Short mmCIF file of C-alpha atoms and ligand atoms in Angstrom, two decimals:
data_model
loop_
_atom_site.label_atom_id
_atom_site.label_comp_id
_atom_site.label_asym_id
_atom_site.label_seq_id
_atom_site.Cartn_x
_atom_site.Cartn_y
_atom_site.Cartn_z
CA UNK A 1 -18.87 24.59 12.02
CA UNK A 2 -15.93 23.18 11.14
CA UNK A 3 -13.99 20.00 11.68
CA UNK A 4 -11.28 21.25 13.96
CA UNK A 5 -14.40 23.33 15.92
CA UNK A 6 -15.60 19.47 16.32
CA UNK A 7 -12.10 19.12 18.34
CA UNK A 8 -12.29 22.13 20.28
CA UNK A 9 -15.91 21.28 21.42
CA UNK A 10 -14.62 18.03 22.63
CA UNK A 11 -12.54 20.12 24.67
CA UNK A 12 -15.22 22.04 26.23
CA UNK A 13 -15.03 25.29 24.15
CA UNK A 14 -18.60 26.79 23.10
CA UNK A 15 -18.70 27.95 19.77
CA UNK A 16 -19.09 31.33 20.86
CA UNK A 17 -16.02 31.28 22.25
CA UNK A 18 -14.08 29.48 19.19
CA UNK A 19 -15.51 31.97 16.93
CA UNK A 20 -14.07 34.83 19.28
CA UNK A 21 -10.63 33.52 18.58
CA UNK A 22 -10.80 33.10 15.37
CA UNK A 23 -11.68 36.58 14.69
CA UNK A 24 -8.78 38.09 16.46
CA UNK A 25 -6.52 35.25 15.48
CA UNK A 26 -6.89 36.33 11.67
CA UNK A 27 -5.99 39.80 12.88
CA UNK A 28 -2.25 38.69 13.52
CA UNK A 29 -1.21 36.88 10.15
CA UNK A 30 1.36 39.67 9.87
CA UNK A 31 2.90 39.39 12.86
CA UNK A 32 2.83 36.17 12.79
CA UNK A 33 4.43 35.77 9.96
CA UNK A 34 7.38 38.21 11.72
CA UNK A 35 8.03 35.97 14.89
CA UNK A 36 8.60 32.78 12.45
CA UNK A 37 11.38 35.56 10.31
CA UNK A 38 12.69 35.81 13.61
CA UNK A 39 12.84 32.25 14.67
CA UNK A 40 14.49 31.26 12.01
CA UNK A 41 17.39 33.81 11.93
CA UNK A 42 17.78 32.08 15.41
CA UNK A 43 17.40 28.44 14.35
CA UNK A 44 20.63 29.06 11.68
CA UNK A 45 22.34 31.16 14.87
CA UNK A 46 22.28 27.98 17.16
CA UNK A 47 22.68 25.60 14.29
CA UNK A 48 25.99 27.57 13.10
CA UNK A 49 27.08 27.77 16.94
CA UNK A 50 26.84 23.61 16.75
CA UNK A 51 28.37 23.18 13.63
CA UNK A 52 31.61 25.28 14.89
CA UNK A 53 32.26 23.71 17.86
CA UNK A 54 32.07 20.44 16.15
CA UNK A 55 28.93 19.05 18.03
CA UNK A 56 29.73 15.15 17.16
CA UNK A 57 27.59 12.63 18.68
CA UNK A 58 29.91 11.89 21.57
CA UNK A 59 28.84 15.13 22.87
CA UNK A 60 25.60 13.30 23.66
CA UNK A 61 27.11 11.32 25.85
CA UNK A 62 27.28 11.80 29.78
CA UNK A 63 30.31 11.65 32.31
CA UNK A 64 29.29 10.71 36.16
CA UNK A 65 31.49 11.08 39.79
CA UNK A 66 34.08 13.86 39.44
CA UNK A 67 32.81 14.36 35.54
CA UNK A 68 36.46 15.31 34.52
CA UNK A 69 36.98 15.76 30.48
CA UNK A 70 33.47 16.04 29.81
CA UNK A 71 33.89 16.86 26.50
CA UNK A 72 29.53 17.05 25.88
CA UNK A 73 29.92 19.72 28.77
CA UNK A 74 32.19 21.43 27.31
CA UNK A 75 31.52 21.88 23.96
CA UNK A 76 28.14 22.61 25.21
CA UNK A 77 29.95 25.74 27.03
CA UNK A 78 31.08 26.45 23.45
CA UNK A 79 27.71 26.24 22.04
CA UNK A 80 26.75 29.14 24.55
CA UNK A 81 29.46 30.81 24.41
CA UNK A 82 29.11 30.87 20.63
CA UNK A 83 25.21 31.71 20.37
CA UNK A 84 25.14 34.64 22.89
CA UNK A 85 28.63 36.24 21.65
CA UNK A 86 30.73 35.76 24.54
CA UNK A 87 34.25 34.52 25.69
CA UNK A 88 32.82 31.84 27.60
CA UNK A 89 29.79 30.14 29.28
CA UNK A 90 28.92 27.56 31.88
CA UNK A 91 25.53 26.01 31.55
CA UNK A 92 24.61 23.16 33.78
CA UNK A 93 22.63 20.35 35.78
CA UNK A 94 24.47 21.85 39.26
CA UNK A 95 22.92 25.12 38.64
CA UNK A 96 18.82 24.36 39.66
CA UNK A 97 17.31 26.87 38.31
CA UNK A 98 17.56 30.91 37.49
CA UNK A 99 17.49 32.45 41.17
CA UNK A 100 20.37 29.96 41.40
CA UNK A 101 22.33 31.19 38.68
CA UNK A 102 21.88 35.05 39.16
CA UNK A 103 22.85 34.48 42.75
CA UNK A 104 26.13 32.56 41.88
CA UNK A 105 26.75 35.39 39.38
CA UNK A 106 25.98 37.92 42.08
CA UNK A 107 27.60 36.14 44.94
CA UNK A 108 31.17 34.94 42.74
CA UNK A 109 31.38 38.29 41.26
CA UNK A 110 31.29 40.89 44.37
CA UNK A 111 32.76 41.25 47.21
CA UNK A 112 32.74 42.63 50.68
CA UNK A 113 32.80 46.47 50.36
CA UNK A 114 31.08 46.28 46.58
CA UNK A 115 27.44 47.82 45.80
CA UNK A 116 25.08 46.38 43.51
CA UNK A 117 23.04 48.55 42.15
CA UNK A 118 19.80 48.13 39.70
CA UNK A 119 18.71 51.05 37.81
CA UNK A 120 15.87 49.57 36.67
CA UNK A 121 13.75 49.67 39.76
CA UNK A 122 12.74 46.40 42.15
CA UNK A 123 14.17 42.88 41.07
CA UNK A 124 12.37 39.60 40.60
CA UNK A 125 10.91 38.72 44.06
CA UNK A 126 13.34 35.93 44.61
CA UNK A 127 16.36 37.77 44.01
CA UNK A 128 15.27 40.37 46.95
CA UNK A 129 16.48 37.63 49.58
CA UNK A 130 19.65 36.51 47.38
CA UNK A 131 20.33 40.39 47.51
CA UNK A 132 19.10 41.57 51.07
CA UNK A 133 16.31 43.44 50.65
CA UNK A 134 14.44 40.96 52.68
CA UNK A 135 16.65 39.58 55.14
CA UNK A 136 17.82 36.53 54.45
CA UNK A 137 20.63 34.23 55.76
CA UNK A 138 23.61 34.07 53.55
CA UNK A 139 22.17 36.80 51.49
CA UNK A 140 24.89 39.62 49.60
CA UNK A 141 24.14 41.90 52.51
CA UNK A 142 24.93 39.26 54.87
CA UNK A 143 28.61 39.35 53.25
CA UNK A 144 28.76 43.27 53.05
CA UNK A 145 27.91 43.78 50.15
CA UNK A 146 25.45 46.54 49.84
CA UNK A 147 22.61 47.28 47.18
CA UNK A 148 21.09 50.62 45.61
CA UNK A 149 18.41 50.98 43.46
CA UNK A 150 17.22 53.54 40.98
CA UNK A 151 13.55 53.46 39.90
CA UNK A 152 12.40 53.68 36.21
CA UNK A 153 10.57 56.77 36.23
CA UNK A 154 6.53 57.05 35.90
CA UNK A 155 6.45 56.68 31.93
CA UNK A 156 8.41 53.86 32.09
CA UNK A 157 12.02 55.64 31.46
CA UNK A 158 15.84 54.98 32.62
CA UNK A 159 16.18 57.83 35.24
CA UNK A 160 19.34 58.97 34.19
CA UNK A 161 20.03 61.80 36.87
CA UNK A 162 19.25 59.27 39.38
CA UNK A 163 21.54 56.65 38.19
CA UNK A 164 24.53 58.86 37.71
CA UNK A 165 24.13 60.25 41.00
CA UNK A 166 24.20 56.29 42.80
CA UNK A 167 26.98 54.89 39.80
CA UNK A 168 29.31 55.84 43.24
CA UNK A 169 32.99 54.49 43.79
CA UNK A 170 32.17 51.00 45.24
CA UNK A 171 29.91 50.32 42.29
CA UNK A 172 31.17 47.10 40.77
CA UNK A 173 27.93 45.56 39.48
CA UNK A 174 25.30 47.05 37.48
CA UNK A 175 21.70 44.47 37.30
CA UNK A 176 19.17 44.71 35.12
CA UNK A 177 16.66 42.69 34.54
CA UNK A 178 15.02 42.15 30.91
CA UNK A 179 11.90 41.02 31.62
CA UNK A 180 9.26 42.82 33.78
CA UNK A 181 9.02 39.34 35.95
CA UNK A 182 6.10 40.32 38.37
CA UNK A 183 5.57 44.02 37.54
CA UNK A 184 3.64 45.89 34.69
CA UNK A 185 6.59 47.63 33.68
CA UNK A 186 7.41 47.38 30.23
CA UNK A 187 9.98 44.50 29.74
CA UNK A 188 13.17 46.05 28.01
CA UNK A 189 14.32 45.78 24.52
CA UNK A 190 18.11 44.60 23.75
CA UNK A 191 18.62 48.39 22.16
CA UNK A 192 17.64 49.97 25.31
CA UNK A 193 19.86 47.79 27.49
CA UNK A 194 22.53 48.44 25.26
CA UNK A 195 21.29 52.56 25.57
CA UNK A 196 21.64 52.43 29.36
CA UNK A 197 25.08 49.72 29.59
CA UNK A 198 26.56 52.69 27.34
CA UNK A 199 25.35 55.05 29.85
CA UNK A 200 26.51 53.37 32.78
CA UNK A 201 30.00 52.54 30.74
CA UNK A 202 30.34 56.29 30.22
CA UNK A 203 30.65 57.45 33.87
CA UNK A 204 32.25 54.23 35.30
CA UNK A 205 33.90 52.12 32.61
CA UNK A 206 34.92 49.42 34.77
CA UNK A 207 31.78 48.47 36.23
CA UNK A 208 30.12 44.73 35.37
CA UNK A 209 26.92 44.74 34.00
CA UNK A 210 24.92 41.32 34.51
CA UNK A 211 21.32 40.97 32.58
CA UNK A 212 18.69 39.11 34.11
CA UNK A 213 17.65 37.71 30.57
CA UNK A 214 15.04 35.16 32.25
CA UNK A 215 12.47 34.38 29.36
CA UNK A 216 14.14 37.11 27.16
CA UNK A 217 16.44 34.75 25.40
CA UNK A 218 15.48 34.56 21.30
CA UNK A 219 12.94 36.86 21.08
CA UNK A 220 14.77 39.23 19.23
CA UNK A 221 17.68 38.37 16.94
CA UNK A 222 20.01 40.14 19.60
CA UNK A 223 20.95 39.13 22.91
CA UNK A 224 22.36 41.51 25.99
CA UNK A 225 25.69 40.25 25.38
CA UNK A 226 25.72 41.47 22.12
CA UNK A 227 25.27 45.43 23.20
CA UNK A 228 27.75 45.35 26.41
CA UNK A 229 26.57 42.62 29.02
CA UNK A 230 29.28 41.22 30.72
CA UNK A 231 27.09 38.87 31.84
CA UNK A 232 23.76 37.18 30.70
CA UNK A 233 22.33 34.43 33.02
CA UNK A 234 19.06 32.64 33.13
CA UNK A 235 17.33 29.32 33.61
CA UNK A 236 16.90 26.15 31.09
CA UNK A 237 13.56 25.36 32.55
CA UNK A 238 12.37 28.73 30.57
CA UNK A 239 13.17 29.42 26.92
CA UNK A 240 17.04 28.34 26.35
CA UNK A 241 16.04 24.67 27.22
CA UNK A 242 13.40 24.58 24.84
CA UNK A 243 11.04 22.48 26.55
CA UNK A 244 13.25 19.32 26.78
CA UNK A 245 16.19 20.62 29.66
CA UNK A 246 14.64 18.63 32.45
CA UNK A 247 16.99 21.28 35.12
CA UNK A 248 19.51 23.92 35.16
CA UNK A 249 20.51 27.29 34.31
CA UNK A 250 23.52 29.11 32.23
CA UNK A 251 25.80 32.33 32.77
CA UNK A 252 27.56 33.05 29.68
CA UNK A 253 30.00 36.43 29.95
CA UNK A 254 33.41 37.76 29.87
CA UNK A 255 36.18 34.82 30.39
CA UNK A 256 36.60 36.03 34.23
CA UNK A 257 33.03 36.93 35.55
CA UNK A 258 32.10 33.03 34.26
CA UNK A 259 35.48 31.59 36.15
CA UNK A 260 34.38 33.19 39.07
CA UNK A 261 30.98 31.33 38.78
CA UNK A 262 32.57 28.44 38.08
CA UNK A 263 34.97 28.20 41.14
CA UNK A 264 31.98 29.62 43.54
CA UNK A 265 29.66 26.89 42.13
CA UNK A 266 32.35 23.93 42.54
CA UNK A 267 35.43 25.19 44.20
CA UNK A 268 38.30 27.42 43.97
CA UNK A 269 40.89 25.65 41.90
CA UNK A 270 38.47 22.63 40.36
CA UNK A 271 35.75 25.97 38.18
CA UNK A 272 34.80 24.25 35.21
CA UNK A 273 37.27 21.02 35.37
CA UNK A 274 34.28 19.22 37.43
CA UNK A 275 30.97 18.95 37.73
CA UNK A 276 28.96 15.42 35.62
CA UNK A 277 26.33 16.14 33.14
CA UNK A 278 25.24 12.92 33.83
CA UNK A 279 22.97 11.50 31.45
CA UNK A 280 20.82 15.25 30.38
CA UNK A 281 23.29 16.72 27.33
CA UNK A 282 21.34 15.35 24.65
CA UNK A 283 18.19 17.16 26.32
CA UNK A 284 20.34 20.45 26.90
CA UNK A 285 21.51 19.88 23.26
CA UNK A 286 18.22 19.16 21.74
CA UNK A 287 15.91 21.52 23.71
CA UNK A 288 18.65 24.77 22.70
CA UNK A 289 18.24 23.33 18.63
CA UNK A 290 14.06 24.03 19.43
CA UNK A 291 14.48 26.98 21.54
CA UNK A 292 14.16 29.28 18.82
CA UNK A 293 11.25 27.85 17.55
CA UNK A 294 9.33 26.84 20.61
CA UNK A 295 9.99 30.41 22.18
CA UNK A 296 8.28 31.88 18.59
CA UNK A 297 5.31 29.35 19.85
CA UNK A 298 5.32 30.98 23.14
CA UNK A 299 5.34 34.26 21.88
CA UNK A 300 2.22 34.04 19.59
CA UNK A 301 0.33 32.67 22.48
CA UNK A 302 1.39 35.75 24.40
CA UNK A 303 -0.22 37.81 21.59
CA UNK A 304 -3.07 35.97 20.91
CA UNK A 305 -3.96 36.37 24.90
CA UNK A 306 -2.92 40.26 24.66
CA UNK A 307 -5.29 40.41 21.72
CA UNK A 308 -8.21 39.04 23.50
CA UNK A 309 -8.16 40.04 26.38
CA UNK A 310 -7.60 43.73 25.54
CA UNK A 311 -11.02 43.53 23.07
CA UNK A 312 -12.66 42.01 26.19
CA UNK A 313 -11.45 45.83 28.06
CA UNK A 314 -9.16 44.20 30.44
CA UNK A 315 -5.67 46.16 31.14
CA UNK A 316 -2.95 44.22 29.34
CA UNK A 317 1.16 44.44 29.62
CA UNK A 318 2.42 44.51 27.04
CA UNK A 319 -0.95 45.69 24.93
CA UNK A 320 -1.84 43.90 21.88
CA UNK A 321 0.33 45.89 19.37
CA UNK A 322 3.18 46.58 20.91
CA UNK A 323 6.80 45.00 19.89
CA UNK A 324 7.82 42.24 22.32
CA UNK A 325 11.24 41.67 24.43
CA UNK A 326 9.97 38.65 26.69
CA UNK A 327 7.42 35.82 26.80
CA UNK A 328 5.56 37.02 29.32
CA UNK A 329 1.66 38.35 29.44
CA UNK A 330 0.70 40.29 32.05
CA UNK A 331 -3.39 40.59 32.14
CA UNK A 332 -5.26 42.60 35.04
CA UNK A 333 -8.11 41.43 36.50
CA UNK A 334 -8.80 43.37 39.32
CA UNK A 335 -9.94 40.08 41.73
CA UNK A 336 -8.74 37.00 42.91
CA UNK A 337 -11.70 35.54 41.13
CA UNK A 338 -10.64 36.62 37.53
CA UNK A 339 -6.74 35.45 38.60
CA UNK A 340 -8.25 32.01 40.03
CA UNK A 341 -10.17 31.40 36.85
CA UNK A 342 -7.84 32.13 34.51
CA UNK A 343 -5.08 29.85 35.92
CA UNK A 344 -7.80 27.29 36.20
CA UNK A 345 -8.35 27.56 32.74
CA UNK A 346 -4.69 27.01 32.06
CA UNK A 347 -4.58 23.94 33.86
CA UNK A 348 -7.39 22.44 32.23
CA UNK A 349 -5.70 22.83 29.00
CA UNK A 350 -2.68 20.15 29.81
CA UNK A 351 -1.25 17.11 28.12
CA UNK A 352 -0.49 16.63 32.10
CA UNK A 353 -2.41 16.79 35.41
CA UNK A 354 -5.17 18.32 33.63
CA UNK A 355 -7.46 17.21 36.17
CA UNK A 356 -6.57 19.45 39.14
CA UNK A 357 -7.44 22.43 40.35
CA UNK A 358 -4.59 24.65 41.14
CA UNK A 359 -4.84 26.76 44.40
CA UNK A 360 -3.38 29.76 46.20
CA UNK A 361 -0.32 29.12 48.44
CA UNK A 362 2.76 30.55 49.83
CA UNK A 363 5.71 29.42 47.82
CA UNK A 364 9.31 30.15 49.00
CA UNK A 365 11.12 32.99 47.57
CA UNK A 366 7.69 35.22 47.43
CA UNK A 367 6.02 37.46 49.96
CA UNK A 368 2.34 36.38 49.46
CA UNK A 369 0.48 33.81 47.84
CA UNK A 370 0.69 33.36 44.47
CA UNK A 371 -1.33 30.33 42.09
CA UNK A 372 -0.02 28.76 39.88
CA UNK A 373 -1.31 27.02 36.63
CA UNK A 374 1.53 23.95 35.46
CA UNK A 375 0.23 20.74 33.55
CA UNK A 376 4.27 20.57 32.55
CA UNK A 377 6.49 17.43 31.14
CA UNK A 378 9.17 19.49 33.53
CA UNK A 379 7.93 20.14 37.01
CA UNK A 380 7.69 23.74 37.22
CA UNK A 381 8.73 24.61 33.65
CA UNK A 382 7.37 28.10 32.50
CA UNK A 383 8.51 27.75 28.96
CA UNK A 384 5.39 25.13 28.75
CA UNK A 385 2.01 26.50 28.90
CA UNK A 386 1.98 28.20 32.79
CA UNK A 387 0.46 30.85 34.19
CA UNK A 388 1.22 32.53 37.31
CA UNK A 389 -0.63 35.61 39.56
CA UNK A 390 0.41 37.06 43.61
CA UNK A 391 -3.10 36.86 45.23
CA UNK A 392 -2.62 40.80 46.33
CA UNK A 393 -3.13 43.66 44.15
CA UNK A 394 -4.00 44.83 41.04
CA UNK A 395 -4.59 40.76 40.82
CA UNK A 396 -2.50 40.48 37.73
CA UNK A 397 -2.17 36.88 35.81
CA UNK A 398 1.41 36.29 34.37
CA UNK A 399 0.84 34.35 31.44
CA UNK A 400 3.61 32.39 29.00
CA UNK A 401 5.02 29.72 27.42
CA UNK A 402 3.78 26.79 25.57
CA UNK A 403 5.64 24.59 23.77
CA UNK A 404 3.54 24.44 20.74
CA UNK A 405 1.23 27.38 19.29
CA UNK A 406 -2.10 24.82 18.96
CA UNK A 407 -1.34 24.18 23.29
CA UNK A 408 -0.95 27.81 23.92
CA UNK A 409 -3.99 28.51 21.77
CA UNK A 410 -6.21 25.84 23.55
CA UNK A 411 -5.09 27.41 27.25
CA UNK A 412 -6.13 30.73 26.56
CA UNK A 413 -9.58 29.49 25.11
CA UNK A 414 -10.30 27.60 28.01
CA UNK A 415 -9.36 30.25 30.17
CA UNK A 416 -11.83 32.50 28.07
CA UNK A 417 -14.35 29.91 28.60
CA UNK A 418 -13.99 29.78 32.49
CA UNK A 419 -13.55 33.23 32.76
CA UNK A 420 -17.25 33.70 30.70
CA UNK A 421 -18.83 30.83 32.32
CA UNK A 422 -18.32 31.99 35.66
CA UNK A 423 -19.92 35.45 34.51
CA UNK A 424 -15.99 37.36 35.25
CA UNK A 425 -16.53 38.61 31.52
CA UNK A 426 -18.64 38.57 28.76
CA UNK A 427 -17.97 38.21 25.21
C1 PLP B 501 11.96 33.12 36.45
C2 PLP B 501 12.76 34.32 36.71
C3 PLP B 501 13.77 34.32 37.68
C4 PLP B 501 14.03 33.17 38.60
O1 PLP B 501 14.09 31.94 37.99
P1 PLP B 501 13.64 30.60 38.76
O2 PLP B 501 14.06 29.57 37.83
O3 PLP B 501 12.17 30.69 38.96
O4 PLP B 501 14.37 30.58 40.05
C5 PLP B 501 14.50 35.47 37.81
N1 PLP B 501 14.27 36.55 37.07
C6 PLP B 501 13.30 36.60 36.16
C7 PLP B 501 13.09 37.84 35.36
C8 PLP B 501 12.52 35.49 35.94
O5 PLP B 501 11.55 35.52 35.03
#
């Protein structure tokens, strides 16, 4: 065997299971080769975005107390603003992490009277107490503002009928979410946002649409924004941070939907005037110049685990060919077992806490346990190596992330190896 096998032994990978890799590995040289055209349209996207707000190295610098003139901040805002095609953004510390920011776009942007509605079936789990659905102090429906939802039908489709019969008058928000979050749904492309915004535009022009675009961001080429979002929001602890944003999240949209934000997140009258960056801009800065690259890194572990997985006969969303809109991996394994061993496998796999043994347990925000899998530089981060599974049925793992493609690559070989070694699945 070879001299990097000699690595991966030391590792506790059996040649059987190196060799198994390999095979389907060299099976994805072409699309490979895609996701790197792709990250580096993106890498000359956010490097143009820096170069025309005049990035200087002041920018790097931090303000602290009331954080007035911050001009880092605020050319940071630009630098958003810039990248996802928008009037304006607001990306910071203040916001902790993506429920936060959908539920200060949510909460800034309607009012008492107003419906939500998401036409794209269930939202992620945390978002059904910011909303209501689970009752929840200070939620939207605490404020009277009410919520409608219109599932995608069976195959997976918008169900237009359906979603022109609940577009009604006190409609002001449209939500969709990109990603499939905790579901096996397919995750939506940017085209077929921008098919249903246009549909929802058509009947009720003056309705906001906000995107969910939690681990969505640089995938493609396009972002939400670009095909009729008002608003695009999501968390720096997933791809836009790129590994280095240590917190915070980012709503870039129309000029009025992010002063709203702004003035619910600080206060009517100070919006975007306050609020410190403190000492993390030249992470935010330097983790959204990698983002484009280290989400590429991401993806290819994403394949690489759809790949395997679906030769070993396990049910996998999305399956091994298909195009990809998010980060995310969703394999079935049809037992807590298979769940538990995978994530174990993650774990073992990190530069960080590789030594323990994650467990089942009931997190905030979710409605049973779930296990998760984090050896991350960033508490909690999901754009490093994680994975993620609700102990309840069809025991599905969430896989994604990883900073580098050799990291992801080792994670989902161990996880291989725990899953065969416990006798869940056999090569
Ligand atoms: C992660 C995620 C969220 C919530 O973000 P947190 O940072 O975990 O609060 C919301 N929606 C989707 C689709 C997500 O993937």
């Amino acid at each position: 065997m070879t001299q990097l096998y000699e690595q991966y032994k030391k590792l506790g990978i059996s040649e059987e299971v190196y060799r198994f890799g390999e095979e389907i590995l060299a099976s994805l040289s072409a699309r490979f080769t895609r996701i790197d055209q792709n990250a580096e349209y993106n890498q000359l996207k956010v490097i143009r975005a820096m170069q025309a707000a005049n990035v200087s190295e002041a920018c790097l610098l931090g303000t602290t107390g009331y954080g007035y003139n911050d001009l880092g901040r605020d050319t940071l805002e630009k630098v958003y603003a810039a990248v996802f095609e928008t009037q304006d953004a607001l990306v910071r510390p203040q916001i902790t992490c993506g429920t936060h920011a959908l539920a200060l776009a949510l909460m800034s942007n309607l009012r008492p009277g107003d419906e939500l509605l998401s036409p794209v079936g269930k939202p992620y789990d945390t978002l059904e107490e910011v909303i209501g659905i689970r009752p929840s102090g200070g939620s939207l429906a605490e404020y009277g503002v009410t919520y409608r939802q219109v599932d995608l039908l069976p195959d997976g489709g918008f169900d237009y009928e359906g979603i022109r019969t609940a577009l009604g008058e006190r409609t002001k928000m449209v939500t969709i979410q990109r990603s499939k979050g905790y579901q096996t749904r397919p995750t939506l492309s940017v085209q077929r946002i921008g098919e249903l915004i246009a549909f929802v535009k058509q009947i009720k022009p003056d309705v906001l649409v906000m995107v969910d675009n939690c681990y969505g961001e640089f995938v493609e080429t396009a972002e939400p924004s670009q095909v009729g979002a008002d608003m695009v929001v999501g968390s720096l602890i997933k791809n836009p941070g790129g590994g280095l944003a240590p917190i915070g999240g980012y709503i870039a949209g129309k000029k009025e939907c992010v002063e709203n934000a702004a003035c619910r997140l600080t206060s009517p009258g100070l919006a975007k005037e306050v609020g410190a960056s403190l000492g993390v801009l030249p992470a935010f800065y330097q983790g959204l110049f990698l983002a484009p690259t280290v989400t590429a890194s991401a993806l290819k572990g994403a394949i690489f685990a759809a790949n395997i997985y679906e030769k070993l006969g396990f049910s996998v969303v999305p399956d091994g060919q298909e195009s990809r809109h998010d980060i995310i991996q969703a394999v079935t394994f049809g037992s807590p077992e298979g769940v538990i061993a995978f994530c174990e496998g993650i774990q073992a796999a990190a530069p960080v806490d590789s030594f323990v043994k994650p467990e089942p347990w009931d997190m905030p925000g979710y409605d049973s346990k779930v296990i998760m899998a984090a050896g991350a530089f960033v508490s909690g981060s999901s754009i490093e190596l994680s994975a993620d599974g609700p102990i309840a049925p069809p025991y599905a793992v969430y896989f994604q992330g990883g900073l580098t493609f050799p990291h992801a690559k080792l994670g989902i070989l161990k996880s291989l190896q725990n899953l065969t070694d416990q006798g869940i699945c056999r090569i």
